[in-house]
CSV table of C-alpha atoms in Angstrom, one decimal:
chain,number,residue,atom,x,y,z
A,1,UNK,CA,54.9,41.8,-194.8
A,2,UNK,CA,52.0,44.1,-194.8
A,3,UNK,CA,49.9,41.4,-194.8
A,4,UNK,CA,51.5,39.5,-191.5
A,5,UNK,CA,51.4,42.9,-189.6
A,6,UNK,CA,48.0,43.6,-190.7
A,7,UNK,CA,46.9,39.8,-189.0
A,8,UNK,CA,49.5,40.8,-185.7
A,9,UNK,CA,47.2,44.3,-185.5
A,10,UNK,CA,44.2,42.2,-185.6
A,11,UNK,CA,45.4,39.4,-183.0
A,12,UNK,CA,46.2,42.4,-180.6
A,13,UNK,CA,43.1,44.4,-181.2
A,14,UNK,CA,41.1,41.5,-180.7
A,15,UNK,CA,42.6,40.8,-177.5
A,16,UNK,CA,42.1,44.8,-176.4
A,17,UNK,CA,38.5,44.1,-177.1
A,18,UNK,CA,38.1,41.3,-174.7
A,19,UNK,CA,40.1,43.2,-172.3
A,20,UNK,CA,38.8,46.1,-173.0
A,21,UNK,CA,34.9,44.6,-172.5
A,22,UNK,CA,36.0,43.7,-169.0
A,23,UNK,CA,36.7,46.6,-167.9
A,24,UNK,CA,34.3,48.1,-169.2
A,25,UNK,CA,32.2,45.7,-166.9
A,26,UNK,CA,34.3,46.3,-164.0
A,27,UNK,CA,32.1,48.9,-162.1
A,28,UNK,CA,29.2,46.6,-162.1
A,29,UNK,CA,30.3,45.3,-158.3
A,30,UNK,CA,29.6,49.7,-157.7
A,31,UNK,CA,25.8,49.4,-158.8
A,32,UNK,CA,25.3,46.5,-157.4
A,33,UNK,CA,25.7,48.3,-154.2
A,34,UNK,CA,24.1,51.4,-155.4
A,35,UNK,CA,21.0,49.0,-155.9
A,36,UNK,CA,20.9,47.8,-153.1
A,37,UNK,CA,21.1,51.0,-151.1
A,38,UNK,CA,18.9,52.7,-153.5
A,39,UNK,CA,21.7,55.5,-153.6
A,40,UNK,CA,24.7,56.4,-155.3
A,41,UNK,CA,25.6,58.7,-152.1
A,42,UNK,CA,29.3,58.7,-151.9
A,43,UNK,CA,29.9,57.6,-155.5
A,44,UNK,CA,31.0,60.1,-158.2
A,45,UNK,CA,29.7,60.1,-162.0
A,46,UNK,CA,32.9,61.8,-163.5
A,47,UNK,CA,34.9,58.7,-164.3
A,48,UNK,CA,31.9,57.2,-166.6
A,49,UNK,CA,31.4,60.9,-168.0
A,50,UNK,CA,35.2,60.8,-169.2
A,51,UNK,CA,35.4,57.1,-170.0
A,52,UNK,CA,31.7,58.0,-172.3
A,53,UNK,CA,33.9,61.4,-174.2
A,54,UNK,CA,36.6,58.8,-174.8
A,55,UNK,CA,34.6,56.3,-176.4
A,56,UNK,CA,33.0,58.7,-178.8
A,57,UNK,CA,36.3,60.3,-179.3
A,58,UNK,CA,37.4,57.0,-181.4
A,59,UNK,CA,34.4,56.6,-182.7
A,60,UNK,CA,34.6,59.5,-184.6
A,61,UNK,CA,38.4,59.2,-185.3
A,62,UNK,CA,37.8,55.6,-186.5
A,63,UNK,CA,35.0,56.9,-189.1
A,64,UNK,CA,37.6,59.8,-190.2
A,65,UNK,CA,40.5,57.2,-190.7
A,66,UNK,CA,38.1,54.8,-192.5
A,67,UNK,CA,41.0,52.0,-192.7
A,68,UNK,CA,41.3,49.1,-190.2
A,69,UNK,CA,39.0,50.3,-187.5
A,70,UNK,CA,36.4,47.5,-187.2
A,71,UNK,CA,37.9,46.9,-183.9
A,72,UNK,CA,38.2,50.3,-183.0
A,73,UNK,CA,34.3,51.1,-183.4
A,74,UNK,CA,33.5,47.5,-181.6
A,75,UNK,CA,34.1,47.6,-178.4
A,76,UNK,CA,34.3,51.9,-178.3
A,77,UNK,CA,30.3,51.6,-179.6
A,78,UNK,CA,29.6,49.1,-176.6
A,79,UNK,CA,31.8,51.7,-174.4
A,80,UNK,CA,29.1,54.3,-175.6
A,81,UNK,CA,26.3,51.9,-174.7
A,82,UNK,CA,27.3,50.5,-171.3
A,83,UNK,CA,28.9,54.1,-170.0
A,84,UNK,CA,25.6,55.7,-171.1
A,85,UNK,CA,23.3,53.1,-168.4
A,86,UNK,CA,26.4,53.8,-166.0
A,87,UNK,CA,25.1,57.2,-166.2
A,88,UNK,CA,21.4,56.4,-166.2
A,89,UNK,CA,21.6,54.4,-163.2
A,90,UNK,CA,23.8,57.0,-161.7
A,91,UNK,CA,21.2,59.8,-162.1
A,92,UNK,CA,18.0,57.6,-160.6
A,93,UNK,CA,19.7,56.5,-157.3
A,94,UNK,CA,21.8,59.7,-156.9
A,95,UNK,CA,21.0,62.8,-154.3
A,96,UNK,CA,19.5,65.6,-156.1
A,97,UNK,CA,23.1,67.9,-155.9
A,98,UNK,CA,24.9,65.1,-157.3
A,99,UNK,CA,22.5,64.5,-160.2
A,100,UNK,CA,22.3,68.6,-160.8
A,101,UNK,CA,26.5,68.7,-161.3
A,102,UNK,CA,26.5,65.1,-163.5
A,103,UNK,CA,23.8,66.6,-165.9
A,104,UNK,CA,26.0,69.9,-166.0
A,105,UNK,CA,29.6,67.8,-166.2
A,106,UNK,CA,28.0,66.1,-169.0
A,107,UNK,CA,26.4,68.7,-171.0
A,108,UNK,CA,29.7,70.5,-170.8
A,109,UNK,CA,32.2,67.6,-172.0
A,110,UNK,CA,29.9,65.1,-173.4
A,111,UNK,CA,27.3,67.4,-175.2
A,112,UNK,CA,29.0,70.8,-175.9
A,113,UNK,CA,32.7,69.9,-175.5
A,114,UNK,CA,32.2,66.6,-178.4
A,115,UNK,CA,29.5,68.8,-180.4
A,116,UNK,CA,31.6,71.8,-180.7
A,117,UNK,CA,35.0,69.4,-181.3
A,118,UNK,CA,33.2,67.6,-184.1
A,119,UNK,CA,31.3,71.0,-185.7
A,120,UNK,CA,35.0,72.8,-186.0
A,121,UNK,CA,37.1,69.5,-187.0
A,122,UNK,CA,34.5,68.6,-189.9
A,123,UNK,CA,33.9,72.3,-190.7
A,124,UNK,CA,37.2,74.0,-190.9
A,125,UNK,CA,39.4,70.9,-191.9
A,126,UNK,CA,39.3,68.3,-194.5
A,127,UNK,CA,41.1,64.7,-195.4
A,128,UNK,CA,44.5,64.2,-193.7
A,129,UNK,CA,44.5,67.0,-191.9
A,130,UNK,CA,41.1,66.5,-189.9
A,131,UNK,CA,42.2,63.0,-189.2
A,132,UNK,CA,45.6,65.0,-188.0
A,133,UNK,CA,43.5,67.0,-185.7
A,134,UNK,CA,41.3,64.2,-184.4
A,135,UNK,CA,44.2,62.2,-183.7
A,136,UNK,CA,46.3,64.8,-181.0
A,137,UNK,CA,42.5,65.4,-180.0
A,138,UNK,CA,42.7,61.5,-179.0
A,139,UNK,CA,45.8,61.3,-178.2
A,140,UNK,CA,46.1,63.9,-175.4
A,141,UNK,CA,42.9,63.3,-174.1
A,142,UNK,CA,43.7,59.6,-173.1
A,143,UNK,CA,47.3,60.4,-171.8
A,144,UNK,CA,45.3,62.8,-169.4
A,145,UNK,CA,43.4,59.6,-168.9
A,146,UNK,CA,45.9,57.6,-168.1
A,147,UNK,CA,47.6,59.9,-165.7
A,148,UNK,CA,44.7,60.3,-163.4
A,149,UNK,CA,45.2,57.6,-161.6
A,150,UNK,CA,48.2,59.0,-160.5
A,151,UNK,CA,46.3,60.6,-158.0
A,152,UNK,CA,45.5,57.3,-156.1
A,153,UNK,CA,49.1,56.9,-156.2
A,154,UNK,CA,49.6,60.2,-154.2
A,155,UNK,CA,46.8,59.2,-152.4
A,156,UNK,CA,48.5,55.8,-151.1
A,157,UNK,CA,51.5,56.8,-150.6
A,158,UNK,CA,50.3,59.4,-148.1
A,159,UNK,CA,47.8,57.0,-146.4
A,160,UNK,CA,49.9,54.5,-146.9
A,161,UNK,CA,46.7,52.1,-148.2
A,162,UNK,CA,46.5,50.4,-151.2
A,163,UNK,CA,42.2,49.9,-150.2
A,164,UNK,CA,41.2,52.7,-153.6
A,165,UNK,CA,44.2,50.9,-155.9
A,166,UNK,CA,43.1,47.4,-156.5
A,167,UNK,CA,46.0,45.4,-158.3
A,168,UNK,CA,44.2,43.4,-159.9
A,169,UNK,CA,42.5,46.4,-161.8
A,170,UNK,CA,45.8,48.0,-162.4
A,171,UNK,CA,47.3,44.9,-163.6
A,172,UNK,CA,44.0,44.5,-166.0
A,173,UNK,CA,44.2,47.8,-167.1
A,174,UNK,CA,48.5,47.3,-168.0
A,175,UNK,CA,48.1,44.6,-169.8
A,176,UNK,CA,45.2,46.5,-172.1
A,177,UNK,CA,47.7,48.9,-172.7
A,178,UNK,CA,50.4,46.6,-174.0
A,179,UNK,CA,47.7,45.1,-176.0
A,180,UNK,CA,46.1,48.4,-177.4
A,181,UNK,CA,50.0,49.6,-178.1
A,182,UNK,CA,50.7,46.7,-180.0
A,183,UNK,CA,47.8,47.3,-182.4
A,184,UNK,CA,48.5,51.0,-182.8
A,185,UNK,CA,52.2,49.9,-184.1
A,186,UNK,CA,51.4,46.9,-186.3
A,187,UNK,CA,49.2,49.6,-188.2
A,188,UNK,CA,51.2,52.4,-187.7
A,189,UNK,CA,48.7,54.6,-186.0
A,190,UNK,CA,50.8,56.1,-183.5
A,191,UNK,CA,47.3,58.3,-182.4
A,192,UNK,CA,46.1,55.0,-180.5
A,193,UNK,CA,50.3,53.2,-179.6
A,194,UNK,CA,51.4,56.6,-178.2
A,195,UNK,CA,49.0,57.1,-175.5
A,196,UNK,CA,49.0,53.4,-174.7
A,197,UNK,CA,52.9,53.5,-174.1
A,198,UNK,CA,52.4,56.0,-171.6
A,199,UNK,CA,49.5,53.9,-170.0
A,200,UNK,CA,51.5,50.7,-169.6
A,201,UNK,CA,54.3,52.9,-167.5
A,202,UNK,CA,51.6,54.2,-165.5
A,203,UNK,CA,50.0,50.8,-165.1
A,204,UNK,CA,53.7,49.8,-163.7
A,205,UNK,CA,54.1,52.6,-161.5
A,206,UNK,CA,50.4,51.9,-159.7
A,207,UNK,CA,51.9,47.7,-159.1
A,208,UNK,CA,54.9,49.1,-157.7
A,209,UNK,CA,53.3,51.2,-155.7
A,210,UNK,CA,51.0,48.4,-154.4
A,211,UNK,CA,53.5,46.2,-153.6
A,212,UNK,CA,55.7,48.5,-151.5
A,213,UNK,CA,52.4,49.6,-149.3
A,214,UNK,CA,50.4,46.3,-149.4
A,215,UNK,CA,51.4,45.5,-146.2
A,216,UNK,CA,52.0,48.9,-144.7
A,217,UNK,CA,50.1,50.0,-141.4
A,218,UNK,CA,47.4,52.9,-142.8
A,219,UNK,CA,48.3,56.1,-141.6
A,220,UNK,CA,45.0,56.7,-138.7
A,221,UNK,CA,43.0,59.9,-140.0
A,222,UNK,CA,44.3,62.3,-137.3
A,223,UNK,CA,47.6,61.6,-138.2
A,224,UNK,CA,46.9,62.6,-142.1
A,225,UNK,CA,45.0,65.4,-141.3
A,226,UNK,CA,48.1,66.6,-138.7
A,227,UNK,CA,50.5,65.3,-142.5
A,228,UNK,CA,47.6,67.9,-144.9
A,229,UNK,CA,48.1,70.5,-142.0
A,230,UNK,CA,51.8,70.9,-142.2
A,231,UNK,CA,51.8,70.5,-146.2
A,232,UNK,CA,49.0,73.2,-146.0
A,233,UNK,CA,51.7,75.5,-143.8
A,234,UNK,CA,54.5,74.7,-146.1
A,235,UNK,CA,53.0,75.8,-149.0
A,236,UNK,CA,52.0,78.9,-147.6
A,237,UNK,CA,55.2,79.7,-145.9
A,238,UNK,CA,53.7,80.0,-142.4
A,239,UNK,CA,55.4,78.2,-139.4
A,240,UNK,CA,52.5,78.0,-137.3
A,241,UNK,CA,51.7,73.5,-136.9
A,242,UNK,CA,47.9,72.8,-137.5
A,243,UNK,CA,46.2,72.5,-133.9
């Protein structure tokens, strides 16, 4: 029994790497463009900042746990790699404020933040419990992962356009969920199934969300910035309509 759960583990993780790789790859149609321009104007570096604290995160969780991780450090050691040039490339085409706060936003999460993380779980805990600690770690960090693309969702329904929420990407980054989840249970490792349940709802929620507004007329720009005006009132109690 172990055994057949053991080679179901493998069959999804195998598949959550060749998802996985993709989209991994999926911003390369973003510096294409930034190449072209010569500038990453616009553009922001904090996704590939996270997505770089994430990979290490399960690198170093996968070297604690020791058992069943080859697929774990595969395709989270090309994360590491590919993230890293994202980062690169961001810094040579971008305008000198944006490449001041990336070097800072990734000193402070990717530097400090994993350095002092790593320091006090290898220091102050040993065996079970460091993996313990390196698992919520994990654990949280991806469901906070996960749930930021809620904000797109917010975003669409107020604009009422689906041009930021691709569904093809959602529907990508679903199905990696399913597959990462299924790998987490046949092992057991609830650290890496947990987060991933919470990622395949949140995959759902973006499709549904899509497919109500796909064909919706966009709300025109002074009619959202009349809808952030009265939100803006609301929240502060006034009466007073913005002008």
């Amino acid at each position: 029994m172990h055994i057949r759960e053991s080679s179901w583990a493998f069959v999804f993780g195998l598949l959550g790497n060749i998802i996985s790789f993709a989209v991994f790859l999926s911003p390369l149609p973003t510096f294409y463009i930034i190449f072209k321009k010569k500038s990453a104007e616009g553009f922001q570096s904090l996704p590939y900042i996270v997505s770089l604290f994430s990979a290490m995160l399960w690198i170093y969780y996968a070297f604690v746990k020791r058992e069943s991780v080859l697929l774990l450090i595969t395709i989270n050691s090309f994360g590491i790699v590919i993230e890293s040039v994202y980062l690169v490339a961001f810094l040579i085409y971008a305008p000198k404020k944006s490449r001041i706060s990336t070097i800072k936003m990734f000193l402070l999460l990717d530097v400090f933040g994993f350095g002092a993380m790593l320091l006090s779980t290898h220091y102050l805990s040993k065996g079970a419990k460091r993996l313990t600690i390196i698992g919520w770690i994990s654990l949280v960090f991806n469901i906070s992962v996960f749930a930021a693309p809620l904000l797109v969702v917010k975003n669409v329904i107020r604009t009422k356009s689906v041009e930021y929420m691709p569904f093809f990407l959602s529907l990508t980054l679903t199905v990696n969920a399913v597959m990462w989840f299924f790998y987490g249970l046949f092992l057991k490792d609830y650290y890496v199934a947990l987060p991933n349940t919470l990622g395949f709802v949140f995959g759902i929620i973006q499709m549904v969300v899509y497919l109500i507004y796909r064909n919706a007329t966009p709300v025109k720009a002074k009619e959202l910035d009349m809808m952030i005006g009265y939100e803006q009132n609301d929240a502060g109690g006034g009466a007073v309509s913005k002008v």
